[in-house]
Every structure is written in structure tokens, then in C-alpha cells.
PDB file of C-alpha atoms and ligand atoms in Angstrom:
ATOM      1  CA  MET A  29      -3.195  11.177  18.492  1.00 70.00           C
ATOM      2  CA  PRO A  30      -4.002  10.388  22.142  1.00 72.00           C
ATOM      3  CA  GLU A  31      -2.937   6.865  22.964  1.00 79.00           C
ATOM      4  CA  SER A  32      -6.059   5.942  24.925  1.00 79.00           C
ATOM      5  CA  SER A  33      -8.460   6.883  22.115  1.00 81.00           C
ATOM      6  CA  GLN A  34      -6.582   4.888  19.520  1.00 79.00           C
ATOM      7  CA  ILE A  35      -6.283   1.845  21.774  1.00 81.00           C
ATOM      8  CA  ASN A  36     -10.047   2.114  22.339  1.00 87.00           C
ATOM      9  CA  ALA A  37     -10.624   2.320  18.588  1.00 89.00           C
ATOM     10  CA  ARG A  38      -8.671  -0.918  18.093  1.00 94.00           C
ATOM     11  CA  THR A  39     -10.292  -2.734  21.019  1.00 94.00           C
ATOM     12  CA  ASP A  40     -13.810  -1.722  19.949  1.00 94.00           C
ATOM     13  CA  PHE A  41     -13.052  -2.933  16.456  1.00 96.00           C
ATOM     14  CA  LEU A  42     -11.507  -6.259  17.511  1.00 97.00           C
ATOM     15  CA  ASN A  43     -14.450  -6.928  19.818  1.00 96.00           C
ATOM     16  CA  LYS A  44     -16.793  -6.860  16.804  1.00 96.00           C
ATOM     17  CA  LEU A  45     -14.936  -9.697  15.085  1.00 97.00           C
ATOM     18  CA  PRO A  46     -16.169 -12.708  17.110  1.00 96.00           C
ATOM     19  CA  GLY A  47     -19.794 -11.887  16.289  1.00 94.00           C
ATOM     20  CA  ALA A  48     -19.150 -11.071  12.641  1.00 95.00           C
ATOM     21  CA  PRO A  49     -19.606 -13.846  10.078  1.00 94.00           C
ATOM     22  CA  ALA A  50     -17.499 -11.831   7.618  1.00 97.00           C
ATOM     23  CA  SER A  51     -14.755  -9.241   7.969  1.00 98.00           C
ATOM     24  CA  VAL A  52     -12.205  -7.577   5.699  1.00 98.00           C
ATOM     25  CA  LEU A  53      -8.504  -6.998   6.342  1.00 98.00           C
ATOM     26  CA  LEU A  54      -7.018  -4.492   3.889  1.00 98.00           C
ATOM     27  CA  LEU A  55      -3.234  -4.303   3.862  1.00 98.00           C
ATOM     28  CA  ASP A  56      -0.607  -2.237   2.160  1.00 98.00           C
ATOM     29  CA  TYR A  57       2.559  -4.258   1.436  1.00 98.00           C
ATOM     30  CA  ASP A  58       5.872  -2.315   1.566  1.00 96.00           C
ATOM     31  CA  GLY A  59       6.623  -0.786   4.947  1.00 96.00           C
ATOM     32  CA  THR A  60       3.472  -2.355   6.384  1.00 98.00           C
ATOM     33  CA  LEU A  61       3.822  -6.125   6.024  1.00 98.00           C
ATOM     34  CA  ALA A  62       7.448  -6.027   4.920  1.00 98.00           C
ATOM     35  CA  PRO A  63      10.468  -3.950   5.918  1.00 96.00           C
ATOM     36  CA  PHE A  64      12.013  -1.872   3.130  1.00 91.00           C
ATOM     37  CA  HIS A  65      14.877  -3.483   1.271  1.00 89.00           C
ATOM     38  CA  VAL A  66      17.248  -1.842  -1.214  1.00 85.00           C
ATOM     39  CA  GLU A  67      16.706  -4.853  -3.494  1.00 89.00           C
ATOM     40  CA  ARG A  68      12.969  -4.519  -3.909  1.00 88.00           C
ATOM     41  CA  ASP A  69      12.437  -8.122  -5.025  1.00 91.00           C
ATOM     42  CA  ARG A  70      13.841  -9.242  -1.670  1.00 94.00           C
ATOM     43  CA  ALA A  71      11.493  -7.200   0.528  1.00 95.00           C
ATOM     44  CA  TYR A  72       9.889 -10.222   2.189  1.00 97.00           C
ATOM     45  CA  PRO A  73       7.301  -9.932   4.976  1.00 98.00           C
ATOM     46  CA  TYR A  74       8.413  -9.707   8.614  1.00 98.00           C
ATOM     47  CA  PRO A  75       8.940 -13.138  10.221  1.00 97.00           C
ATOM     48  CA  GLY A  76       5.673 -14.754  11.256  1.00 97.00           C
ATOM     49  CA  ILE A  77       3.430 -12.515   9.147  1.00 98.00           C
ATOM     50  CA  LEU A  78       2.732 -14.968   6.320  1.00 97.00           C
ATOM     51  CA  PRO A  79       1.625 -17.859   8.591  1.00 97.00           C
ATOM     52  CA  LEU A  80      -0.618 -15.416  10.479  1.00 98.00           C
ATOM     53  CA  LEU A  81      -2.259 -14.102   7.313  1.00 98.00           C
ATOM     54  CA  GLY A  82      -2.642 -17.690   6.084  1.00 97.00           C
ATOM     55  CA  ALA A  83      -4.337 -18.692   9.341  1.00 97.00           C
ATOM     56  CA  ILE A  84      -6.635 -15.645   9.228  1.00 97.00           C
ATOM     57  CA  GLN A  85      -7.622 -16.601   5.680  1.00 96.00           C
ATOM     58  CA  GLN A  86      -8.163 -20.221   6.737  1.00 95.00           C
ATOM     59  CA  THR A  87     -10.847 -19.254   9.242  1.00 96.00           C
ATOM     60  CA  GLY A  88     -13.005 -18.479   6.207  1.00 95.00           C
ATOM     61  CA  ARG A  89     -14.344 -15.429   8.008  1.00 96.00           C
ATOM     62  CA  THR A  90     -11.919 -12.733   6.866  1.00 97.00           C
ATOM     63  CA  ALA A  91     -11.129 -11.644   3.335  1.00 97.00           C
ATOM     64  CA  VAL A  92      -7.437 -10.685   3.268  1.00 97.00           C
ATOM     65  CA  ILE A  93      -6.871  -8.067   0.565  1.00 98.00           C
ATOM     66  CA  VAL A  94      -3.576  -6.377  -0.340  1.00 98.00           C
ATOM     67  CA  ILE A  95      -3.674  -2.850  -1.785  1.00 98.00           C
ATOM     68  CA  THR A  96      -0.269  -1.852  -3.099  1.00 97.00           C
ATOM     69  CA  GLY A  97       1.584   0.457  -5.437  1.00 93.00           C
ATOM     70  CA  ARG A  98       3.476  -2.537  -6.796  1.00 94.00           C
ATOM     71  CA  PRO A  99       2.412  -4.554  -9.826  1.00 93.00           C
ATOM     72  CA  VAL A 100       0.254  -7.563  -8.857  1.00 96.00           C
ATOM     73  CA  GLU A 101       2.845 -10.194  -9.855  1.00 95.00           C
ATOM     74  CA  GLU A 102       5.546  -8.757  -7.579  1.00 95.00           C
ATOM     75  CA  VAL A 103       3.370  -8.913  -4.482  1.00 96.00           C
ATOM     76  CA  GLN A 104       2.106 -12.343  -5.431  1.00 95.00           C
ATOM     77  CA  ALA A 105       5.707 -13.581  -5.601  1.00 96.00           C
ATOM     78  CA  LEU A 106       6.662 -11.979  -2.281  1.00 97.00           C
ATOM     79  CA  LEU A 107       3.595 -13.421  -0.523  1.00 97.00           C
ATOM     80  CA  GLN A 108       4.262 -17.017  -1.555  1.00 95.00           C
ATOM     81  CA  PRO A 109       3.163 -19.581  -0.452  1.00 92.00           C
ATOM     82  CA  LEU A 110      -0.044 -17.696   0.383  1.00 94.00           C
ATOM     83  CA  ALA A 111      -2.563 -18.314  -2.379  1.00 88.00           C
ATOM     84  CA  GLY A 112      -5.980 -16.950  -3.235  1.00 89.00           C
ATOM     85  CA  ILE A 113      -5.225 -13.488  -1.879  1.00 94.00           C
ATOM     86  CA  GLU A 114      -7.070 -10.630  -3.524  1.00 97.00           C
ATOM     87  CA  ILE A 115      -4.615  -7.992  -4.712  1.00 98.00           C
ATOM     88  CA  TRP A 116      -5.199  -4.448  -5.918  1.00 98.00           C
ATOM     89  CA  GLY A 117      -1.894  -3.637  -7.649  1.00 97.00           C
ATOM     90  CA  ALA A 118      -0.562  -0.390  -9.121  1.00 95.00           C
ATOM     91  CA  HIS A 119      -2.660   1.707  -6.696  1.00 95.00           C
ATOM     92  CA  GLY A 120      -5.862  -0.016  -7.783  1.00 96.00           C
ATOM     93  CA  LEU A 121      -5.256  -0.044 -11.552  1.00 96.00           C
ATOM     94  CA  ASP A 122      -4.799  -3.794 -11.637  1.00 95.00           C
ATOM     95  CA  HIS A 123      -7.132  -6.109  -9.710  1.00 97.00           C
ATOM     96  CA  LEU A 124      -6.519  -9.795  -9.058  1.00 97.00           C
ATOM     97  CA  LEU A 125      -9.561 -11.524  -7.585  1.00 96.00           C
ATOM     98  CA  PRO A 126      -9.222 -14.527  -5.247  1.00 92.00           C
ATOM     99  CA  ASN A 127     -10.427 -16.834  -8.053  1.00 92.00           C
ATOM    100  CA  GLY A 128      -7.569 -15.686 -10.294  1.00 93.00           C
ATOM    101  CA  THR A 129      -9.660 -13.365 -12.480  1.00 96.00           C
ATOM    102  CA  ARG A 130      -7.846 -10.190 -13.512  1.00 96.00           C
ATOM    103  CA  GLU A 131      -9.416  -6.802 -14.130  1.00 95.00           C
ATOM    104  CA  GLN A 132      -7.445  -3.806 -15.376  1.00 93.00           C
ATOM    105  CA  VAL A 133      -8.509  -0.193 -15.599  1.00 92.00           C
ATOM    106  CA  PRO A 134      -7.627   1.141 -19.083  1.00 92.00           C
ATOM    107  CA  ILE A 135      -5.262   4.128 -19.258  1.00 93.00           C
ATOM    108  CA  ASP A 136      -5.792   7.064 -21.597  1.00 93.00           C
ATOM    109  CA  PRO A 137      -3.282   6.770 -24.494  1.00 94.00           C
ATOM    110  CA  SER A 138      -2.102  10.389 -24.035  1.00 93.00           C
ATOM    111  CA  LEU A 139      -1.114   9.576 -20.446  1.00 94.00           C
ATOM    112  CA  THR A 140       0.673   6.383 -21.518  1.00 94.00           C
ATOM    113  CA  HIS A 141       2.589   8.496 -24.023  1.00 94.00           C
ATOM    114  CA  ALA A 142       3.605  11.058 -21.395  1.00 94.00           C
ATOM    115  CA  LEU A 143       4.773   8.250 -19.084  1.00 96.00           C
ATOM    116  CA  GLN A 144       6.865   6.779 -21.902  1.00 96.00           C
ATOM    117  CA  ARG A 145       8.554  10.143 -22.321  1.00 95.00           C
ATOM    118  CA  ALA A 146       9.228  10.282 -18.574  1.00 96.00           C
ATOM    119  CA  GLU A 147      10.864   6.868 -18.833  1.00 97.00           C
ATOM    120  CA  GLU A 148      12.930   7.876 -21.876  1.00 97.00           C
ATOM    121  CA  TRP A 149      14.116  10.957 -20.041  1.00 97.00           C
ATOM    122  CA  LEU A 150      15.465   8.777 -17.199  1.00 97.00           C
ATOM    123  CA  HIS A 151      17.320   6.559 -19.676  1.00 97.00           C
ATOM    124  CA  SER A 152      18.771   9.630 -21.411  1.00 97.00           C
ATOM    125  CA  GLN A 153      20.137  10.826 -18.041  1.00 96.00           C
ATOM    126  CA  GLY A 154      21.790   7.488 -17.272  1.00 96.00           C
ATOM    127  CA  MET A 155      19.255   6.784 -14.520  1.00 96.00           C
ATOM    128  CA  SER A 156      17.920   3.503 -15.891  1.00 96.00           C
ATOM    129  CA  ALA A 157      19.101   1.566 -12.835  1.00 95.00           C
ATOM    130  CA  LEU A 158      16.925   3.732 -10.556  1.00 95.00           C
ATOM    131  CA  ALA A 159      13.863   3.565 -12.780  1.00 96.00           C
ATOM    132  CA  GLU A 160      10.871   1.339 -12.340  1.00 94.00           C
ATOM    133  CA  VAL A 161       8.177   1.217 -14.974  1.00 94.00           C
ATOM    134  CA  LYS A 162       4.845  -0.111 -13.788  1.00 89.00           C
ATOM    135  CA  PRO A 163       1.240  -0.007 -14.899  1.00 91.00           C
ATOM    136  CA  GLY A 164       0.219   3.662 -14.923  1.00 95.00           C
ATOM    137  CA  GLY A 165       3.485   5.038 -13.580  1.00 95.00           C
ATOM    138  CA  VAL A 166       7.242   5.550 -13.720  1.00 96.00           C
ATOM    139  CA  ALA A 167       9.173   5.626 -10.447  1.00 95.00           C
ATOM    140  CA  VAL A 168      12.677   6.635  -9.404  1.00 97.00           C
ATOM    141  CA  HIS A 169      14.044   4.783  -6.363  1.00 95.00           C
ATOM    142  CA  TRP A 170      16.816   6.144  -4.145  1.00 95.00           C
ATOM    143  CA  ARG A 171      16.642   3.969  -1.051  1.00 91.00           C
ATOM    144  CA  GLY A 172      20.096   3.337   0.434  1.00 92.00           C
ATOM    145  CA  MET A 173      21.678   6.450  -1.124  1.00 95.00           C
ATOM    146  CA  SER A 174      23.261   9.385   0.692  1.00 96.00           C
ATOM    147  CA  GLU A 175      21.271  12.556   1.435  1.00 96.00           C
ATOM    148  CA  ASP A 176      23.359  14.482  -1.130  1.00 97.00           C
ATOM    149  CA  GLN A 177      22.724  11.945  -3.862  1.00 96.00           C
ATOM    150  CA  ILE A 178      19.014  11.900  -3.070  1.00 96.00           C
ATOM    151  CA  GLN A 179      18.811  15.710  -3.236  1.00 96.00           C
ATOM    152  CA  GLU A 180      20.500  15.728  -6.622  1.00 96.00           C
ATOM    153  CA  ILE A 181      18.374  12.939  -8.100  1.00 97.00           C
ATOM    154  CA  ARG A 182      15.176  14.449  -6.744  1.00 96.00           C
ATOM    155  CA  SER A 183      15.768  17.929  -8.091  1.00 96.00           C
ATOM    156  CA  SER A 184      17.010  16.847 -11.508  1.00 96.00           C
ATOM    157  CA  THR A 185      14.098  14.414 -11.919  1.00 96.00           C
ATOM    158  CA  LEU A 186      11.555  17.043 -10.886  1.00 94.00           C
ATOM    159  CA  GLN A 187      13.057  19.406 -13.452  1.00 95.00           C
ATOM    160  CA  GLY A 188      13.219  16.815 -16.214  1.00 94.00           C
ATOM    161  CA  TRP A 189       9.673  15.642 -15.612  1.00 94.00           C
ATOM    162  CA  ALA A 190       8.104  19.058 -15.047  1.00 90.00           C
ATOM    163  CA  PRO A 191       6.912  19.537 -18.659  1.00 86.00           C
ATOM    164  CA  LEU A 192       5.430  16.014 -18.665  1.00 84.00           C
ATOM    165  CA  ALA A 193       3.525  16.376 -15.421  1.00 73.00           C
ATOM    166  CA  GLU A 194       1.425  19.185 -16.883  1.00 72.00           C
ATOM    167  CA  PRO A 195      -1.313  17.298 -18.720  1.00 69.00           C
ATOM    168  CA  LYS A 196      -4.324  16.669 -16.529  1.00 83.00           C
ATOM    169  CA  GLY A 197      -4.476  13.122 -15.293  1.00 91.00           C
ATOM    170  CA  LEU A 198      -0.879  12.714 -14.118  1.00 94.00           C
ATOM    171  CA  LYS A 199       0.464  13.453 -10.660  1.00 92.00           C
ATOM    172  CA  LEU A 200       3.790  13.384  -8.893  1.00 91.00           C
ATOM    173  CA  LEU A 201       3.831  11.052  -5.913  1.00 89.00           C
ATOM    174  CA  HIS A 202       6.376  11.374  -3.146  1.00 88.00           C
ATOM    175  CA  PHE A 203       6.746   8.034  -1.385  1.00 85.00           C
ATOM    176  CA  GLU A 204       9.184   6.491   1.116  1.00 82.00           C
ATOM    177  CA  GLY A 205      12.358   6.075  -0.901  1.00 90.00           C
ATOM    178  CA  GLY A 206      11.549   7.824  -4.148  1.00 94.00           C
ATOM    179  CA  ILE A 207       9.164   9.682  -6.430  1.00 95.00           C
ATOM    180  CA  GLU A 208       6.764   8.524  -9.075  1.00 94.00           C
ATOM    181  CA  LEU A 209       4.956  10.124 -11.962  1.00 96.00           C
ATOM    182  CA  ARG A 210       1.667   8.318 -12.307  1.00 94.00           C
ATOM    183  CA  VAL A 211      -1.938   8.519 -13.353  1.00 95.00           C
ATOM    184  CA  THR A 212      -4.032  10.566 -10.924  1.00 93.00           C
ATOM    185  CA  ARG A 213      -6.735   7.917 -10.657  1.00 93.00           C
ATOM    186  CA  PRO A 214      -7.268   5.340  -9.458  1.00 95.00           C
ATOM    187  CA  ASP A 215      -5.545   5.836  -6.120  1.00 95.00           C
ATOM    188  CA  LYS A 216      -5.607   3.605  -3.051  1.00 97.00           C
ATOM    189  CA  GLY A 217      -8.742   5.393  -1.862  1.00 97.00           C
ATOM    190  CA  ASP A 218     -10.489   4.260  -5.054  1.00 97.00           C
ATOM    191  CA  ALA A 219      -9.405   0.672  -4.357  1.00 97.00           C
ATOM    192  CA  VAL A 220     -10.706   0.863  -0.781  1.00 98.00           C
ATOM    193  CA  GLY A 221     -13.910   2.455  -2.120  1.00 97.00           C
ATOM    194  CA  ALA A 222     -14.373  -0.369  -4.630  1.00 96.00           C
ATOM    195  CA  VAL A 223     -14.050  -2.960  -1.843  1.00 97.00           C
ATOM    196  CA  LEU A 224     -16.519  -1.051   0.366  1.00 97.00           C
ATOM    197  CA  ARG A 225     -19.096  -0.725  -2.434  1.00 96.00           C
ATOM    198  CA  ASP A 226     -19.781  -4.458  -2.409  1.00 88.00           C
ATOM    199  CA  LEU A 227     -19.903  -4.761   1.392  1.00 96.00           C
ATOM    200  CA  ASP A 228     -22.741  -4.746   3.837  1.00 96.00           C
ATOM    201  CA  LEU A 229     -22.331  -1.958   6.402  1.00 95.00           C
ATOM    202  CA  SER A 230     -22.234  -4.541   9.197  1.00 95.00           C
ATOM    203  CA  VAL A 231     -18.975  -6.092   7.922  1.00 98.00           C
ATOM    204  CA  PRO A 232     -15.977  -4.883   9.973  1.00 98.00           C
ATOM    205  CA  VAL A 233     -13.206  -3.472   7.741  1.00 98.00           C
ATOM    206  CA  ALA A 234      -9.679  -2.388   8.663  1.00 98.00           C
ATOM    207  CA  PHE A 235      -6.949  -0.871   6.508  1.00 98.00           C
ATOM    208  CA  LEU A 236      -3.294  -0.914   7.531  1.00 98.00           C
ATOM    209  CA  GLY A 237      -0.735   1.215   5.691  1.00 98.00           C
ATOM    210  CA  ASP A 238       2.432   3.229   6.194  1.00 97.00           C
ATOM    211  CA  ASP A 239       2.861   5.585   3.284  1.00 92.00           C
ATOM    212  CA  LEU A 240       1.475   8.935   2.163  1.00 92.00           C
ATOM    213  CA  THR A 241      -0.317   7.113  -0.657  1.00 92.00           C
ATOM    214  CA  ASP A 242      -2.242   5.141   1.988  1.00 97.00           C
ATOM    215  CA  GLU A 243      -3.820   8.332   3.316  1.00 97.00           C
ATOM    216  CA  ASP A 244      -6.414   8.253   0.495  1.00 97.00           C
ATOM    217  CA  GLY A 245      -7.416   4.827   1.786  1.00 98.00           C
ATOM    218  CA  PHE A 246      -7.536   6.008   5.410  1.00 98.00           C
ATOM    219  CA  ARG A 247      -9.789   8.895   4.431  1.00 98.00           C
ATOM    220  CA  LYS A 248     -12.072   6.612   2.427  1.00 97.00           C
ATOM    221  CA  LEU A 249     -12.507   4.411   5.499  1.00 96.00           C
ATOM    222  CA  ALA A 250     -13.333   7.277   7.860  1.00 93.00           C
ATOM    223  CA  GLN A 251     -16.611   6.687   9.763  1.00 88.00           C
ATOM    224  CA  ARG A 252     -16.755   3.200   8.265  1.00 95.00           C
ATOM    225  CA  GLY A 253     -13.821   1.168   9.555  1.00 96.00           C
ATOM    226  CA  LEU A 254     -10.544   1.062  11.437  1.00 97.00           C
ATOM    227  CA  SER A 255      -7.569   2.784   9.808  1.00 97.00           C
ATOM    228  CA  ILE A 256      -4.099   2.065  11.166  1.00 97.00           C
ATOM    229  CA  LEU A 257      -0.826   3.811  10.424  1.00 97.00           C
ATOM    230  CA  VAL A 258       1.950   1.178  10.591  1.00 98.00           C
ATOM    231  CA  ARG A 259       5.207   3.018  11.101  1.00 97.00           C
ATOM    232  CA  ASN A 260       8.062   3.285  13.557  1.00 96.00           C
ATOM    233  CA  GLU A 261       7.766   7.053  13.856  1.00 95.00           C
ATOM    234  CA  TYR A 262       4.419   8.751  14.140  1.00 94.00           C
ATOM    235  CA  ARG A 263       3.446  11.355  11.531  1.00 93.00           C
ATOM    236  CA  GLU A 264       0.365  13.418  10.715  1.00 95.00           C
ATOM    237  CA  THR A 265      -2.211  11.004   9.395  1.00 96.00           C
ATOM    238  CA  ALA A 266      -5.894  10.505   8.698  1.00 96.00           C
ATOM    239  CA  ALA A 267      -5.606   7.068  10.334  1.00 96.00           C
ATOM    240  CA  THR A 268      -7.318   6.670  13.692  1.00 94.00           C
ATOM    241  CA  SER A 269      -4.727   4.331  15.144  1.00 95.00           C
ATOM    242  CA  TRP A 270      -0.964   3.749  15.051  1.00 96.00           C
ATOM    243  CA  LEU A 271       1.080   0.529  15.353  1.00 96.00           C
ATOM    244  CA  LYS A 272       4.841   0.012  15.269  1.00 97.00           C
ATOM    245  CA  PRO A 273       6.044  -2.881  13.160  1.00 97.00           C
ATOM    246  CA  PRO A 274       6.770  -5.683  13.545  1.00 97.00           C
ATOM    247  CA  GLN A 275       5.828  -6.461  17.187  1.00 97.00           C
ATOM    248  CA  GLU A 276       2.649  -4.402  17.515  1.00 97.00           C
ATOM    249  CA  LEU A 277       1.562  -5.396  14.022  1.00 98.00           C
ATOM    250  CA  THR A 278       2.085  -9.089  14.784  1.00 98.00           C
ATOM    251  CA  SER A 279       0.195  -8.778  18.035  1.00 98.00           C
ATOM    252  CA  PHE A 280      -2.728  -7.041  16.277  1.00 98.00           C
ATOM    253  CA  LEU A 281      -2.918  -9.832  13.686  1.00 98.00           C
ATOM    254  CA  GLU A 282      -2.721 -12.468  16.435  1.00 98.00           C
ATOM    255  CA  GLN A 283      -5.661 -10.831  18.177  1.00 98.00           C
ATOM    256  CA  TRP A 284      -7.543 -10.726  14.866  1.00 98.00           C
ATOM    257  CA  LEU A 285      -6.916 -14.448  14.389  1.00 98.00           C
ATOM    258  CA  ARG A 286      -7.968 -15.314  17.932  1.00 97.00           C
ATOM    259  CA  ARG A 287     -11.209 -13.385  17.620  1.00 97.00           C
ATOM    260  CA  THR A 288     -12.126 -14.905  14.271  1.00 97.00           C
ATOM    261  CA  SER A 289     -11.280 -18.418  15.483  1.00 95.00           C
ATOM    262  CA  ILE A 290     -14.019 -18.317  18.128  1.00 77.00           C
ATOM    263  CA  SER A 291     -17.019 -20.294  16.904  1.00 65.00           C
TER     264      SER A 291
HETATM  265 MG1   MG B 321       3.750   1.097   1.978  1.00 83.98          MG
END
């Protein structure tokens, strides 16, 4: 993507904030707000990010909303002491509203059953330590392993899961550091769509994400808001802008705060 056009996209967007009584900041968590960590419960945000998000929230003019593949509780714990953040967990399956209300999308029992079998297969192969069971999905994590180990785990898992991935309604997701068998819908695009449904067209909206699963969200925001790929190396993306974490991300959030602090 040409650098000048994406800088323009960001500047045009940020310049709308001072005049906007309301705005929405949509954020993926892993790889976007926080560096990857082999111990997933220790993947805390980059230094300075939490105070910035807290200050942006405090202006009362921006709704800060996290859209993540993780279960809601995990992100809530990692974002402490930030409170009252809206979270769409498990790719939009699990919704925590700022007032603490929880809404969950029901899963078809046949899909739950297939996911249970995917989990049992991992246990039967001695892969329990790599497995993560979450609402609507089963993941295998290989971050920190050698290329050879990753190849072996990937191919044996794909083989073992192949018969289970057949029923309609399940998909195989390749993400940074692993694969996941999960329900096809909702995806992050559905979560972004649900946020947009309740919004006036005049409200500026941005979505920041790093992973392939964030592309659904970028596409949903096309023509409507600012989509930003947050990643050290550029890759093909539907996002209209690209920032390298943590410096460029921090600077973007600082500019957001400054422009929403103007009365
Ligand atoms: Mg991510």
C-alpha cells in the first residue's frame, strides 16, 4: 500500500475526532495491543497502552471495544485495571457490555459435539498441553516451537481433524502461532457489523488488528471507517493503513487522545 495514501487515510480520520461527540475504537488484543508470549496468560499489553486506553475512555467521547478470539474473561484479566470495557470474545460469540451484561450466541449441539471430538482427539495424541478449548472452538498452539515440530503438529492435526471439519458450520482457522477448529459464524466481521448496526453514520470508527481473522473486520469496515493492520512486517490485507507496534501504535493512540481531549 502506498505510504502517502495510508498516512492521508489516518490523518483524515484523526481530524474528524475533535468535532465528533462520539467515536469508536475497535481493537484486537493479541499481536495488536500485546506482544505474543509463549505463556498466553502473561501476554500483557505493551508498556503505556493501558494508561492510554484508560485516558481515551475517560474523555467520555470514545467507546473502546476489544474484539478478540480469546474468551472474555482472559482479556478482562489481561486488561486490568481497565474497567467497563466492552469485549467481544471468542470471535464475537461472547459479548460483554460495558455495564457488565453478558450475551452469548448459542451454538448448534451438533457443532459442539464435533468440537468435543476434536478435543478428545488431541488428548488421545498426547497433545493436551498444546490444546485450548474455548467457546465455539478448539485450538492447537505451537508458539516457541521449532519449524520441524510445527510442521509435524500441523500436519498430524489437520489429518486427525479432517473428518470432523466436514459438517457445515465448522471451519479451520490458521492464526499466528497455531490452528483452530471453530464455528464458522460469528466471525470478527460479524462483531464489527453488530457494533456498526447501532451507530449513526457520522460516528468515526476505527478497527486495529494484526491477524488473518481480523481481515473479516477490515472488510466489514470498508467505506465506513479506518482499518489498520498492526504488524511489524507488512502483508496483503484489506486494511487501508499499516502501523508497526509498539511505537507507531502508541503514537496513533496518543493522537487519538489529544484530538478527543479538545473541548
Ligand atoms: Mg491478534
